[in-house]
Structure formats: structure tokens, C-alpha cells
Coordinates of C-alpha atoms and ligand atoms in Angstrom, one line a residue:
X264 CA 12.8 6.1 46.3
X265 CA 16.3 6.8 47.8
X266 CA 19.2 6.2 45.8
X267 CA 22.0 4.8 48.6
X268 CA 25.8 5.2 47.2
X269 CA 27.0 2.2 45.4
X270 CA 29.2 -0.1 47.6
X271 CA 30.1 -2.7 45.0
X272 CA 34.0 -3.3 45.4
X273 CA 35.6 -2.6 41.8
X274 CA 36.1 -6.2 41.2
X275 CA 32.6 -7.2 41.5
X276 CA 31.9 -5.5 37.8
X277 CA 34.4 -7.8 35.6
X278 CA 33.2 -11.3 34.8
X279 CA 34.4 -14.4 36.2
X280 CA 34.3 -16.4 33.4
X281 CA 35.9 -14.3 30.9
X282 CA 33.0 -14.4 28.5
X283 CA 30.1 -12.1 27.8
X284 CA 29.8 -9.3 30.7
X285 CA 25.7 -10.8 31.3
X286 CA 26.9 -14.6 31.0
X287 CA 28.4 -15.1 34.5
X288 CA 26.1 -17.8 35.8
X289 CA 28.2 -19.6 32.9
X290 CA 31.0 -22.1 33.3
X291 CA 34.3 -20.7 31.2
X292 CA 33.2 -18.5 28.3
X293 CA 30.7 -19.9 27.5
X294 CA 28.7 -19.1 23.9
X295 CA 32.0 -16.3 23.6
X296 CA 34.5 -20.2 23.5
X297 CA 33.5 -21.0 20.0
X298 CA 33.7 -18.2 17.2
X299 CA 30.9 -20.1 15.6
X300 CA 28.2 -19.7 18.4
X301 CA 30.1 -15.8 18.5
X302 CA 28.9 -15.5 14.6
X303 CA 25.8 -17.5 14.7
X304 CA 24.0 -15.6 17.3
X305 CA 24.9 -12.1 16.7
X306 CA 23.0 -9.9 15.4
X307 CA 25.0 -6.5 15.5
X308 CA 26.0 -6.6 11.8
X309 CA 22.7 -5.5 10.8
X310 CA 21.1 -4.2 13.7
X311 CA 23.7 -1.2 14.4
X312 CA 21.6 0.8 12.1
X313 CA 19.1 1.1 15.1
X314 CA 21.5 3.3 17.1
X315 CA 19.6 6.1 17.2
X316 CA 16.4 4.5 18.2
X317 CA 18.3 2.8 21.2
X318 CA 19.9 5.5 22.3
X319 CA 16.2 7.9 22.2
X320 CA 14.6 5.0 24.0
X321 CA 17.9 4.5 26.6
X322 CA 17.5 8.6 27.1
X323 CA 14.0 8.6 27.9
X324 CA 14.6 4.9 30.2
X325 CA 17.5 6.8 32.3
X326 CA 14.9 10.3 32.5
X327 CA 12.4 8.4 34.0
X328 CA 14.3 5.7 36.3
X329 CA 16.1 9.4 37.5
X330 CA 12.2 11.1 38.1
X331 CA 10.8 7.6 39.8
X332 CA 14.3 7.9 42.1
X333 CA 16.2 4.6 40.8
X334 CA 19.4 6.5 39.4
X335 CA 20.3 10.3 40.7
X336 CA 20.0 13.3 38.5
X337 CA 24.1 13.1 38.4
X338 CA 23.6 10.1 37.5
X339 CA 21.4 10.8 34.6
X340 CA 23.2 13.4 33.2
X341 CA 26.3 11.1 33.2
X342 CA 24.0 8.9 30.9
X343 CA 22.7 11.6 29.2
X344 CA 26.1 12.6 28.2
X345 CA 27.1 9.4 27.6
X346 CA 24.9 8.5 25.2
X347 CA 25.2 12.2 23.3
X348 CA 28.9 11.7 22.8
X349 CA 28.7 8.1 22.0
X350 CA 25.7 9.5 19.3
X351 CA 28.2 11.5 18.0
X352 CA 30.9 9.0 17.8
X353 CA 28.8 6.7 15.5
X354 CA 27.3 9.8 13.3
X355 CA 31.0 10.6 12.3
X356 CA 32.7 7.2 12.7
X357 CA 30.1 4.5 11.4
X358 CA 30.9 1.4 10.9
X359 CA 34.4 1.8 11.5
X360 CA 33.0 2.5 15.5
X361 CA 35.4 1.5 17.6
X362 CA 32.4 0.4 20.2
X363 CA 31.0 -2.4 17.9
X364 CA 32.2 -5.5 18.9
X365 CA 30.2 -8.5 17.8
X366 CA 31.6 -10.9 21.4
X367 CA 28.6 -8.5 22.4
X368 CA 26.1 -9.7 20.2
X369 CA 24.0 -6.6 19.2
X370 CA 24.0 -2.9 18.9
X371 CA 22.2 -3.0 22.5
X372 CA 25.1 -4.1 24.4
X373 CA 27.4 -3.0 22.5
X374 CA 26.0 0.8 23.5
X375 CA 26.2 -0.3 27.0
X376 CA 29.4 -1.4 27.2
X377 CA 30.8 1.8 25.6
X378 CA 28.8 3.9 28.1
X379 CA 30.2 1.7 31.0
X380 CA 33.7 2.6 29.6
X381 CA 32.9 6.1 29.6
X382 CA 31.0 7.2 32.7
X383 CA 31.3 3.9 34.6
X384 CA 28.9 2.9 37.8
X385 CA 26.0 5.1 36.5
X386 CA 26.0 3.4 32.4
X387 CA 25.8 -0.1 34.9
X388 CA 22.8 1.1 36.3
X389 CA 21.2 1.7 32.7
X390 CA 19.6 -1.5 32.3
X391 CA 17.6 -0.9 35.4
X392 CA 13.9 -2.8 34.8
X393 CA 14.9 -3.3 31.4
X394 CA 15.6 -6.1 28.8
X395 CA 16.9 -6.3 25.4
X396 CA 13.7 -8.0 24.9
X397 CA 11.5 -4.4 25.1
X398 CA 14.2 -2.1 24.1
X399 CA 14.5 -4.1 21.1
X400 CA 10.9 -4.3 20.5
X401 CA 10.7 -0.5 20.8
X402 CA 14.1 0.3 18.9
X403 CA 12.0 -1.4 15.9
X404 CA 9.0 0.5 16.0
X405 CA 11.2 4.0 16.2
X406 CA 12.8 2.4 13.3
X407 CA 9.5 1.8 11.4
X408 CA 7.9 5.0 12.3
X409 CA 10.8 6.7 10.6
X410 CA 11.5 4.5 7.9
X411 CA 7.4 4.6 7.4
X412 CA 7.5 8.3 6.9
X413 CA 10.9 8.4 4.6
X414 CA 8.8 5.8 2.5
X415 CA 5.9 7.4 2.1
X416 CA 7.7 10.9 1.2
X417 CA 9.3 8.5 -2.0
X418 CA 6.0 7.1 -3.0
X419 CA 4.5 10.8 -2.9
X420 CA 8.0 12.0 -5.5
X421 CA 6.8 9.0 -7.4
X422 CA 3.2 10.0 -8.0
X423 CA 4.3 13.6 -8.3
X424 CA 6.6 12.6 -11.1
X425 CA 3.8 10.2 -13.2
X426 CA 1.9 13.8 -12.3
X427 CA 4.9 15.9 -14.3
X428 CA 5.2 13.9 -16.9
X429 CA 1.2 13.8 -17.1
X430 CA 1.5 17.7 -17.6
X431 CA 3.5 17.6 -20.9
X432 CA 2.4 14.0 -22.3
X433 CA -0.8 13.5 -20.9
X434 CA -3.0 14.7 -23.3
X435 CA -1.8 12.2 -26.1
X436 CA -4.2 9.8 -27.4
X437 CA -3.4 6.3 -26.9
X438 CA -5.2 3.1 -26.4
X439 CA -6.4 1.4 -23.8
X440 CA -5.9 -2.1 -23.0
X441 CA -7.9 -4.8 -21.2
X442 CA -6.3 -8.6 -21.0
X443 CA -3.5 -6.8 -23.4
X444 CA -6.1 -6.0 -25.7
X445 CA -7.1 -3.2 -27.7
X446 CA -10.0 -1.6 -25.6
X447 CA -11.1 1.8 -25.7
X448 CA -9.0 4.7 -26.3
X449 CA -7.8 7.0 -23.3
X450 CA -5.3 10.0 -23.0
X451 CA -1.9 8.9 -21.4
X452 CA -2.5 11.3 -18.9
X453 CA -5.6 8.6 -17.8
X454 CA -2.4 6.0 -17.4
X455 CA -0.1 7.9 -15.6
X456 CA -2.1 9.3 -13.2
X457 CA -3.4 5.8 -12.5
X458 CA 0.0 4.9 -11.3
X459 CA 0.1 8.2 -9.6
X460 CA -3.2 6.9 -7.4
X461 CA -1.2 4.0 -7.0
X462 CA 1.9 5.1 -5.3
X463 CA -0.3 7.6 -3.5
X464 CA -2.0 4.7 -2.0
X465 CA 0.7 3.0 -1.2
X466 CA 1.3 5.7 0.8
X467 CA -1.8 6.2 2.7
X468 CA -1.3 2.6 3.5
X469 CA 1.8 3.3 5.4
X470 CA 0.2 6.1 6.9
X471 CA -2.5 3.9 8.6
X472 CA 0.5 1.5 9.4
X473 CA 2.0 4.4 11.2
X474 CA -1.1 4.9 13.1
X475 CA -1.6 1.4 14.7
X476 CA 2.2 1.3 15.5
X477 CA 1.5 3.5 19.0
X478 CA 2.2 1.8 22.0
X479 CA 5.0 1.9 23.3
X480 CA 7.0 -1.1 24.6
X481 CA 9.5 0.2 27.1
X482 CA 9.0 -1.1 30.9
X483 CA 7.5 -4.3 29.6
X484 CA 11.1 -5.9 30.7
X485 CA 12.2 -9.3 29.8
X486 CA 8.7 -10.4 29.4
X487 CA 6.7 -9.9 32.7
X488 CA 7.7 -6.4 33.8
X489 CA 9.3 -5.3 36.5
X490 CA 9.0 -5.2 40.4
X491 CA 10.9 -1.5 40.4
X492 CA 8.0 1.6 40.3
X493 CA 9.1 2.2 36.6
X494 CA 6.9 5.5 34.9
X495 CA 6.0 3.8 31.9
X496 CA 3.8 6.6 31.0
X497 CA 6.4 8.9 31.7
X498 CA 8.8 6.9 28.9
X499 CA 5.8 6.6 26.8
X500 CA 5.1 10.4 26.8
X501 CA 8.8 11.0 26.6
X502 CA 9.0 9.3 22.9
X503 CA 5.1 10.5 21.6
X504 CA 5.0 9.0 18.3
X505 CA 4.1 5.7 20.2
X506 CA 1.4 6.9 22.1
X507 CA 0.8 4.8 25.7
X508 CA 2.4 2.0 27.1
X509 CA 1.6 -1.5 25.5
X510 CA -1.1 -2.9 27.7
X511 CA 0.4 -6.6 28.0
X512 CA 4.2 -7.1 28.4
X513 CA 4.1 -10.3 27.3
X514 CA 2.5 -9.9 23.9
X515 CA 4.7 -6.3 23.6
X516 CA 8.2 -8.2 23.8
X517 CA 6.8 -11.4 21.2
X518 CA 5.1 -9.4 18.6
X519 CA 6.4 -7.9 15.6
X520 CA 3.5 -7.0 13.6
X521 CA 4.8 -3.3 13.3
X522 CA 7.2 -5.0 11.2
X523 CA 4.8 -7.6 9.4
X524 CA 2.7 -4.1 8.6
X525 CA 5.8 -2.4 7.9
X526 CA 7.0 -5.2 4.9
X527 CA 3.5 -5.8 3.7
X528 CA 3.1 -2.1 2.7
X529 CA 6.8 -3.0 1.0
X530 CA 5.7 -6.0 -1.1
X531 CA 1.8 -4.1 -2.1
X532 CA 4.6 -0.8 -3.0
X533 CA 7.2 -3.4 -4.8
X534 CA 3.7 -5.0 -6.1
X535 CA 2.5 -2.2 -8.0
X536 CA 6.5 -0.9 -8.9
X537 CA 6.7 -4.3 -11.0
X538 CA 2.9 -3.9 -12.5
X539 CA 4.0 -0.2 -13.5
X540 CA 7.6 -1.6 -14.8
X541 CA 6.4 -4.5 -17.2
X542 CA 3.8 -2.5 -18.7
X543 CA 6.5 0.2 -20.2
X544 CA 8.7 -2.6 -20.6
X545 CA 6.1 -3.5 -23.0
X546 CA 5.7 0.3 -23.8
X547 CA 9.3 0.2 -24.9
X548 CA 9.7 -2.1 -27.2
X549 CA 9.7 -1.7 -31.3
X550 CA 6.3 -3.9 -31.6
X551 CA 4.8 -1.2 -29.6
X552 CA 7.3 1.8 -29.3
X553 CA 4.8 3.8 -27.4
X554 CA 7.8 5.7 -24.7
X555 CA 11.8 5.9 -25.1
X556 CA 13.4 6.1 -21.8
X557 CA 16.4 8.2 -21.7
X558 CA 20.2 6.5 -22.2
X559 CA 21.1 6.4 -18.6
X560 CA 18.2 3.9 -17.7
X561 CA 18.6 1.4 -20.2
X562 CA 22.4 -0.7 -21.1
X563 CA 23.3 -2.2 -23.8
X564 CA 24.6 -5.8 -24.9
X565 CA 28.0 -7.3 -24.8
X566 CA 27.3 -8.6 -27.9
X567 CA 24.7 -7.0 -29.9
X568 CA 25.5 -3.8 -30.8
X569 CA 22.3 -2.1 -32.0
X570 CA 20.8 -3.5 -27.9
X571 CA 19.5 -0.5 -25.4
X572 CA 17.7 -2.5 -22.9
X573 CA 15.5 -1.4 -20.1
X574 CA 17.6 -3.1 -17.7
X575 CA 16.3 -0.9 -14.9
X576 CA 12.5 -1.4 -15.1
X577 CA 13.6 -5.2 -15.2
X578 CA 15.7 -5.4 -12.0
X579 CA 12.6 -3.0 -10.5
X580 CA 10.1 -5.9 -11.6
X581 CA 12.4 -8.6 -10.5
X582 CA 13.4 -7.6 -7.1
X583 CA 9.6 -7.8 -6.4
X584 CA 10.4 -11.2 -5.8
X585 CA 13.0 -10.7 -3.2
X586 CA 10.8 -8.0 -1.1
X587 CA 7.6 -10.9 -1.4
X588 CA 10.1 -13.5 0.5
X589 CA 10.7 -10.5 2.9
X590 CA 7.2 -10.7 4.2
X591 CA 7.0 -14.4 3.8
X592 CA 10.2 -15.0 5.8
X593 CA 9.1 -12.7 7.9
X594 CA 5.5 -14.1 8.6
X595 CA 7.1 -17.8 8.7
X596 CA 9.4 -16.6 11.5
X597 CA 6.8 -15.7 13.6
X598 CA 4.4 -18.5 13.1
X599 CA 4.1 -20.9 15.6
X600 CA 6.5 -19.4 18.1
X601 CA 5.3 -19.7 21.9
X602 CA 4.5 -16.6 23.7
X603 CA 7.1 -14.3 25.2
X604 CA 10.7 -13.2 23.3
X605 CA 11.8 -16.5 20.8
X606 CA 15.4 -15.6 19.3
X607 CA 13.9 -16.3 16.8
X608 CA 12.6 -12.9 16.5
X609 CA 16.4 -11.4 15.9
X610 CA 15.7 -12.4 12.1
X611 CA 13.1 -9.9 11.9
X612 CA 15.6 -7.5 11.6
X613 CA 16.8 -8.7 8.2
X614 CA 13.7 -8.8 6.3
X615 CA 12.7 -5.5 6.9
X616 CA 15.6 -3.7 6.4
X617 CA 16.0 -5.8 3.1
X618 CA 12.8 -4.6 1.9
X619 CA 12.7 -1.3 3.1
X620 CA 16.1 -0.7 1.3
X621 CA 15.3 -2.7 -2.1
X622 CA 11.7 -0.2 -2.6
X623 CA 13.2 2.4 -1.3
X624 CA 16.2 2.2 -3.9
X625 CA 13.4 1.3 -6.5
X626 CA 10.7 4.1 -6.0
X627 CA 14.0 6.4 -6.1
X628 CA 15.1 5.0 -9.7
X629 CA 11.3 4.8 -11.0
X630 CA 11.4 8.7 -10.1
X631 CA 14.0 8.9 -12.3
X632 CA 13.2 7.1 -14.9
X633 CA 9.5 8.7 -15.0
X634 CA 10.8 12.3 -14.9
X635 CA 13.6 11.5 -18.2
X636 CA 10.9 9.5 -20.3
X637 CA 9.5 10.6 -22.8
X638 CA 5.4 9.5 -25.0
X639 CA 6.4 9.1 -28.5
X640 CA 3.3 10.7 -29.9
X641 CA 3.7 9.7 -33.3
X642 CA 4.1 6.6 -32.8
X643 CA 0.9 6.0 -30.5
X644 CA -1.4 8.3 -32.8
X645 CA -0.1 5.7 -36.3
X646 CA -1.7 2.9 -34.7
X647 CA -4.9 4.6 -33.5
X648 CA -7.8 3.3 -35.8
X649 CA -6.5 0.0 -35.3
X650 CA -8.5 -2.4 -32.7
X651 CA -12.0 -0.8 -33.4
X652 CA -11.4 0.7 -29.9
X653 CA -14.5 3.1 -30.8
X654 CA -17.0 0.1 -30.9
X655 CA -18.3 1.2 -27.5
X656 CA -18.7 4.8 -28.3
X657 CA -20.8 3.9 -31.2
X658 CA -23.0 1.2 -28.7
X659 CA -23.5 4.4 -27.0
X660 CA -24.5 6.6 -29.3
X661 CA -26.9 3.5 -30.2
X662 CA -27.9 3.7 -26.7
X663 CA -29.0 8.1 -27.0
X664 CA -31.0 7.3 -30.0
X665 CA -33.3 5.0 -28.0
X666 CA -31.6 1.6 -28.3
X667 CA -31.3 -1.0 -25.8
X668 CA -27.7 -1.6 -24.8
X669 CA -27.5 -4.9 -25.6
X670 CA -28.6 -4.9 -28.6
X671 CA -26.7 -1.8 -29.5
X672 CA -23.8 -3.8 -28.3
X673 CA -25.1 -7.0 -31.0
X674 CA -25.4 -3.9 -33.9
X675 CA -21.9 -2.9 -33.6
X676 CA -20.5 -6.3 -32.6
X677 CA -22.4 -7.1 -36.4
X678 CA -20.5 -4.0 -38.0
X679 CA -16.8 -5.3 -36.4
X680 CA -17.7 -8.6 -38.2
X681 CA -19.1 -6.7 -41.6
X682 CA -15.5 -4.8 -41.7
X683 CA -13.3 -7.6 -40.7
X684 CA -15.2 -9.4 -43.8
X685 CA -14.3 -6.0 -46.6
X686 CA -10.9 -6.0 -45.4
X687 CA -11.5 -2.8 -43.6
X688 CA -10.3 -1.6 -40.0
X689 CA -11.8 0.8 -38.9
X690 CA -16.2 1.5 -38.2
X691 CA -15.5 5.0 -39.3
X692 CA -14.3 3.0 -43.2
X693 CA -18.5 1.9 -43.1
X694 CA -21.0 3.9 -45.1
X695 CA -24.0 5.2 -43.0
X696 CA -25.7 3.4 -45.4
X697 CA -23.8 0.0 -43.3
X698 CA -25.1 1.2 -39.9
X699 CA -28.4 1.7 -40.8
X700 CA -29.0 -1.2 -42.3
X701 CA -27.5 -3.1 -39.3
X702 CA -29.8 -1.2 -37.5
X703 CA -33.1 -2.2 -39.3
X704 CA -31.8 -5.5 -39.3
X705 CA -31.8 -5.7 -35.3
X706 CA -35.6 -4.7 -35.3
X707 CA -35.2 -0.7 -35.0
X708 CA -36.1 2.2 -38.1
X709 CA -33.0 2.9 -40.4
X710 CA -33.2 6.0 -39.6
X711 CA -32.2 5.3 -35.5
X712 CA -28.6 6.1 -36.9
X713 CA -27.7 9.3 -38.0
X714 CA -24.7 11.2 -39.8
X715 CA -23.6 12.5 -36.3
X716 CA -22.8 8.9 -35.8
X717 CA -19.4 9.3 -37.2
X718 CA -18.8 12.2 -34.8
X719 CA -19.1 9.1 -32.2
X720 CA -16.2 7.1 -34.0
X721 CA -12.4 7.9 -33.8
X722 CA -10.3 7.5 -30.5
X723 CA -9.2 11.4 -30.5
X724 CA -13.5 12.0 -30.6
X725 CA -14.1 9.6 -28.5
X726 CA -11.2 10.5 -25.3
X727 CA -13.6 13.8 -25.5
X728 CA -16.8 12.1 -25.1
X729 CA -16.1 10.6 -21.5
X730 CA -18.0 12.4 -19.1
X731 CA -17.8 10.2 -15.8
X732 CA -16.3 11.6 -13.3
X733 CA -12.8 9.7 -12.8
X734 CA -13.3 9.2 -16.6
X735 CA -9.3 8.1 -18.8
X736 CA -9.9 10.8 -21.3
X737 CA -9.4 14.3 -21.4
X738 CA -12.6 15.9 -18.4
X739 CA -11.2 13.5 -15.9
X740 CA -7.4 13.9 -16.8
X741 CA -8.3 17.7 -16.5
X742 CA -10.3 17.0 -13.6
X743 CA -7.6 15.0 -11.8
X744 CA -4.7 17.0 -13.0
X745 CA -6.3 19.8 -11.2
X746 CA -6.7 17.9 -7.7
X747 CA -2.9 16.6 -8.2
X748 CA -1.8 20.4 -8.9
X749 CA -3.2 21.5 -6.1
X750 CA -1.8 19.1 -3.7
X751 CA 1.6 19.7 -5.4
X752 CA 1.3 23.0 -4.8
X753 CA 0.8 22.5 -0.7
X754 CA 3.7 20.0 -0.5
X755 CA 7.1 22.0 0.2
X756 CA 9.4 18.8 1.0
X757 CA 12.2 18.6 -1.2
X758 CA 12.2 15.1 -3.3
X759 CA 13.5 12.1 -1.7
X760 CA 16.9 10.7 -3.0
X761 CA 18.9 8.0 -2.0
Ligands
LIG68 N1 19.5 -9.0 19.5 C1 18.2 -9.5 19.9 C2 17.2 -9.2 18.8 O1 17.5 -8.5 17.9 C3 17.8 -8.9 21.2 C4 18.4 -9.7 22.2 C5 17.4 -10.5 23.0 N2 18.2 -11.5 23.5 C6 17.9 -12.2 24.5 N3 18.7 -13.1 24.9 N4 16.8 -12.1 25.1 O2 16.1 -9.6 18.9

């Protein structure tokens, strides 16, 4: 297309009415007359975070509306270098910007206007077969696929750290619990590299978050397109970690399931933070004493002076809350609404960015507080024969000599009762003698138990006797600790921080 010279008299480009630059079909100053309606609607307090993300999409808008002939190649590179230095403004200056002016209700026009100060006729010809409506719609899913990534680098420093901490206290015997109750005996290791599969799959989620993001919004316009030959694939190509252009306009400007996906794999992360932080909350206190956590992640009382509390495994737990009314504000917002853009949509913003900076804040302390803690050993192995948490092992030992499981399970379920009613705690405390009797008495010879039996009993024995693979005691911690060194090995990112 040929670009003709502008001929628009100077005058032309200032407002009538004194308001906002785009409300000139207005009376006065319109929604700019009351600092209320100014307040209520902006949205530039919390979306100027986006800049970079506009400013990629606006680069790769002007590229193409200069290849398909709407704006020259001066032109462009008045844009382009409009936009760089304005970039560079905002890296150095922030929030102290002297662009941002909230009369201009987001980060979108406030960009705009700055670039019209600088270069003039070519930033007014920007917006060309665009709308805030697509460019914010794509500034959010640049957002995400970054903020995706960052987050699943912090869940990976997470599991790596459970994986550390596995390496010097994992092969401590501890018990295992089911409904908070004594179960079976496991290694630590068994525990903290559960919560390393945890965080890892929080991750992955993200990852397949990341890979249903692609399509890119850009050229989808206000919400029907545009009668100007815009490239979309051009734009689309220009920005790859989209993939192709959206295939509907109108759905591409009124959805925001990138960012429903987005604060979903928030709350499952926050989900499992708070799961992980209660149970060594529990770990950490004297009735169980089973970790201390180091001096800088706990605080004391203003009154009591003895107090060290684990303050920051709380506030990890109880900001769960806050990142679940994320997604639920967020899925709320979008129910109901009519097709094409809603205002309502602005609020999306907020959510997302709350949650996204709550877990990320919170995967960055747990780090911490992972790396600096330490399994009191001692402690944990005092408290071992307690619980009859090798009633199974002996069932199974029942089970190689030839006894059916159930009534293996009956035998030793008998022998828990027999010991409860001596006043001992422990099977180990019975006489073969006991076991073989209780064996006879469920129908089989005596002689079904053996003196290897007691080589079945004891939660150190028994962490030794899983052989499953994924097992809690010591072949799969071994097995899994191998897999996890491996992959630490191949991963040369430095560790997230905040
Ligand atoms: N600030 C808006 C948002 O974040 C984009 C503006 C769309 N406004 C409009 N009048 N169509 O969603």
C-alpha cells in the first residue's frame, strides 16, 4: 500500500474537549471531570509492570504495519527508537517515570503518549488496526509466558533443595504417618523427596500451561479485526513463544484463560507450600521435635521469652488463602460476562500478579528455610519402637511363609492386642514362643513362624526391607536420589531469588 504524506493541520491532533486524547466524541472532559471516575477506572497503577511486553508487541505491530506498507520504514524506525529509549527510560527511572500519568488510564496509553511527545506524527500512527483490547490480551500472555518460566525455575530450587537436604538427612529413620498416625517406618529422605516430586510437578504443570498459551492475539483489534491488510502472521512469527495468530478475534480479546491457567498452577503450588509447611510446623514442635529450623526463620514473643516460633512456615500456610481468592476472583470475574472485551477484564490484572508474587516470595523463603534445617536424629530414632509401625513387616513375613494376607494381617493385629494387654510396646518385646502360638491359633502349624521373624521387626530393619520400586525406605531413596542427582547435575541455572 502507498503511504501518502500526512496532511493533518497541527491543530487537528489536540483534543477539543480537554479530556482524554481518545475521548473527543465526548462533551467537556468527560470521565477526565471527576477524579473519582480518573481513580476508578485506571488501571496503570498495576499494570505498568507490563511495559516490556507492550513495548515487544508495539515493536513487532509497527515492523509489520511498515512491511504490509501502512507506516514507512522512517517511520518505523522513529517508532522503533521511540520505544527503545522510552524502554530505557522506565528500566532506569521506574516508577518515578515521568510518562505515567494515570488521566491516561493504563500503561498502554500512557506508552503512546510518551512516544507521540517524542517522535510525533509517526507514534500517532502506532495504533494503526489496533486496540487496547488485543494488545492488552497479548501484553498478558508475554507476561505469563515469562512469569511461567521464572516460576517454574523457583519450584525446580525448591525440589533441588528438599533434594540437598535429602543428601545429608535422608537416610534417618523416622516414622511414617497415615491420618497423623503412626504407620510404617520410612527414611526422611522418602519425605523429602516426596515434596521434591511435588514442586517438580508443580512445575511440569506450568510447563504444559506454557504450552497451550500459543496464539497470539495481536491484529484481533477491538474485537472484530480490522479492514487494513494487517500480517498477523508476520506479528505472530515476530514474537514466537505464541505460536500463530488466535483463530477468532472475538474470543482472543474476551478470554483470559492464560491467566485462569496461570493462577490455578499458583494456588495447586501455594496448595502443596501450605501441605509441606503444617507438616514441619508439626515437625517443630517439642511434642514431636523431629527438625529445628535455623534462628532466622522463626521469631520470637513479645512476651514469652523462652518463644522461637516458626512464623515463616505459618505466613507460607496462611497466604494459601489469599492466592485461592486469586483464582476465585479471578474465575468469578469472568463468569457470565458477554462476548467481546468487558472492563471487567482489567481486574484480571490484580489477581495474577498477587499470586504470582505471594508464591513466588513463598517458594523463595521455603528454599531457605529447607536448605538451613536441620533432622534431629536423635530425637526421631528415641521414639522409634513406638506405634508398632512394624506390624506390617511382620504380616509380610507371615505372608513368605505361606500365609494368607488377611489372616496374617488378623495374627499380628492379635499380637498388637496381646502387647497392649502385658504393658509392652513393641512386637519385637514378644517371645517367638507368642507368635507361634498366635499362629496355631489362626489355623496354621506353630512352626509357620520362625526366629528370622524378629529380623522382620524394627523400623531401622524394616526401611531396608522395601523393595518396590518408588518404595520410602532406603532402595528407593537411593534409587530416586540417583535420578534427582543426575538431573541436578544437567541443570546449570543459578537459583532463583527474589
Ligand atoms: N486497561 C484495560 C485492561 O487492562 C485495557 C483497556 C481496554 N479499554 C477499553 N476501553 N477497551 O483491560
Amino acid at each position: 500500500m502507498a503511504q501518502r504524506p500526512s496532511t493533518a493541520p497541527k491543530s487537528a491532533k489536540v483534543p477539543a474537549s480537554g479530556g482524554k486524547p481518545w475521548e473527543t466524541a465526548k462533551s467537556g472532559a468527560g470521565s477526565a471531570s471527576d477524579p473519582l471516575a480518573t481513580r476508578f477506572v485506571e488501571s496503570l497503577s498495576y499494570d505498568r509492570r507490563l511495559y516490556k511486553h507492550d513495548i515487544a508487541g508495539s515493536l513487532a505491530h509497527a515492523r509489520m504495519l511498515a512491511k504490509v506498507g501502512l507506516i514507512t520504514a522512517d517511520e518505523c524506525r522513529q517508532i522503533e527508537g521511540g520505544l527503545a529509549a522510552i524502554q530505557a527510560e522506565i528500566d532506569a527511572e521506574g516508577e518515578q517515570w515521568g510518562g505515567w500519568n494515570q488521566e491516561l488510564e493504563d500503561l498502554h496509553m500512557c506508552l503512546e503518549a510518551a512516544l507521540i511527545e517524542k517522535i510525533d506524527e509517526p507514534g500517532r500512527k502506532l495504533h494503526t488496526g489496533r486496540s487496547r483490547n488485543d494488545q492488552v490480551a497479548l501484553d498478558l500472555k508475554l507476561w505469563v509466558e515469562d512469569a511461567a518460566t521464572d516460576i517454574e525455575h523457583a519450584l525446580e530450587d525448591l525440589a533441588f533443595a528438599f533434594v540437598e537436604l535429602a543428601r545429608r538427612d535422608g537416610r534417618i529413620v523416622m516414622p511414617g504417618y497415615t491420618h497423623l498416625q503412626r504407620a510404617q517406618p520410612i527414611v526422611v529422605g522418602g519425605e523429602l523427596l516426596a515434596w521434591a516430586s511435588i514442586f517438580d510437578r508443580a512445575g511440569r504443570r506450568l510447563t504444559a500451561v506454557r504450552t497451550l498459551i500459543p496464539r497470539n492475539p495481536l491484529g484481533s483489534g477491538a474485537l472484530a479485526g480490522s479492514s487494513l491488510p494487517l500480517d498477523r502472521q508476520a506479528v505472530a512469527d515476530a514474537l514466537p513463544a505464541l505460536g500463530d495468530p488466535t483463530p477468532n478475534s472475538i474470543d482472543a480479546t474476551s478470554n483470559r484463560e492464560t491467566a485462569l491457567d496461570m493462577t490455578y498452577c499458583l494456588a495447586i503450588a501455594a496448595m502443596n507450600l501450605s501441605r509441606w509447611a503444617e507438616q514441619w510446623v508439626l515437625y517443630n514442635t517439642s511434642e514431636f521435635g523431629f527438625i529445628h529450623l535455623d534462628d532466622r526463620y522463626t521469631t520470637g514473643s513479645s512476651m514469652m521469652p523462652q518463644k522461637r516460633n516458626p512464623d515463616m512456615l505459618e505466613l507460607i500456610r496462611g497466604r494459601t488463602g489469599g492466592v485461592y481468592g486469586n483464582l476465585f476472583a479471578l474465575l468469578t470475574m469472568c463468569k457470565g460476562l458477554p462476548l467481546g472485551y468487558n472492563r471487567d477484564l482489567q481486574e484480571d490484572k490484580r489477581q495474577v500478579f498477587a499470586a504470582y508474587d505471594c508464591v513466588r516470595d513463598c517458594l523463595v523463603m521455603a528454599r531457605r528455610i529447607v536448605l538451613t534445617t536441620r533432622f534431629n536424629s536423635e530425637r526421631i530414632e528415641a521414639g522409634l519402637d513406638r506405634g508398632f509401625l512394624d506390624a506390617t513387616s511382620l504380616a509380610e513375613y507371615l505372608v513368605t511363609r505361606g500365609v494368607a494376607f488377611r489372616t496374617a494381617h488378623q495374627i499380628v493385629g492379635g499380637l498388637v492386642r496381646t502387647c497392649e494387654q502385658r504393658g509392652l510396646h513393641a512386637l519385637a518385646q514378644l517371645a517367638l514362643g507368642d507368635l507361634q502360638a498366635a499362629c496355631s491359633a489362626a489355623g496354621y502349624p506353630g512352626d509357620t513362624c520362625g526366629a528370622d521373624a524378629f529380623s522382620w521387626l524394627g523400623a531401622a530393619r524394616v526401611v531396608a526391607r522395601y523393595q518396590t520400586f518408588g518404595n520410602a525406605g532406603l532402595t528407593g531413596f537411593e534409587q530416586q536420589m540417583q535420578a534427582w542427582e543426575t538431573r541436578l547435575a544437567e541443570v546449570s541455572r543459578a537459583p532463583s531469588s527474589v
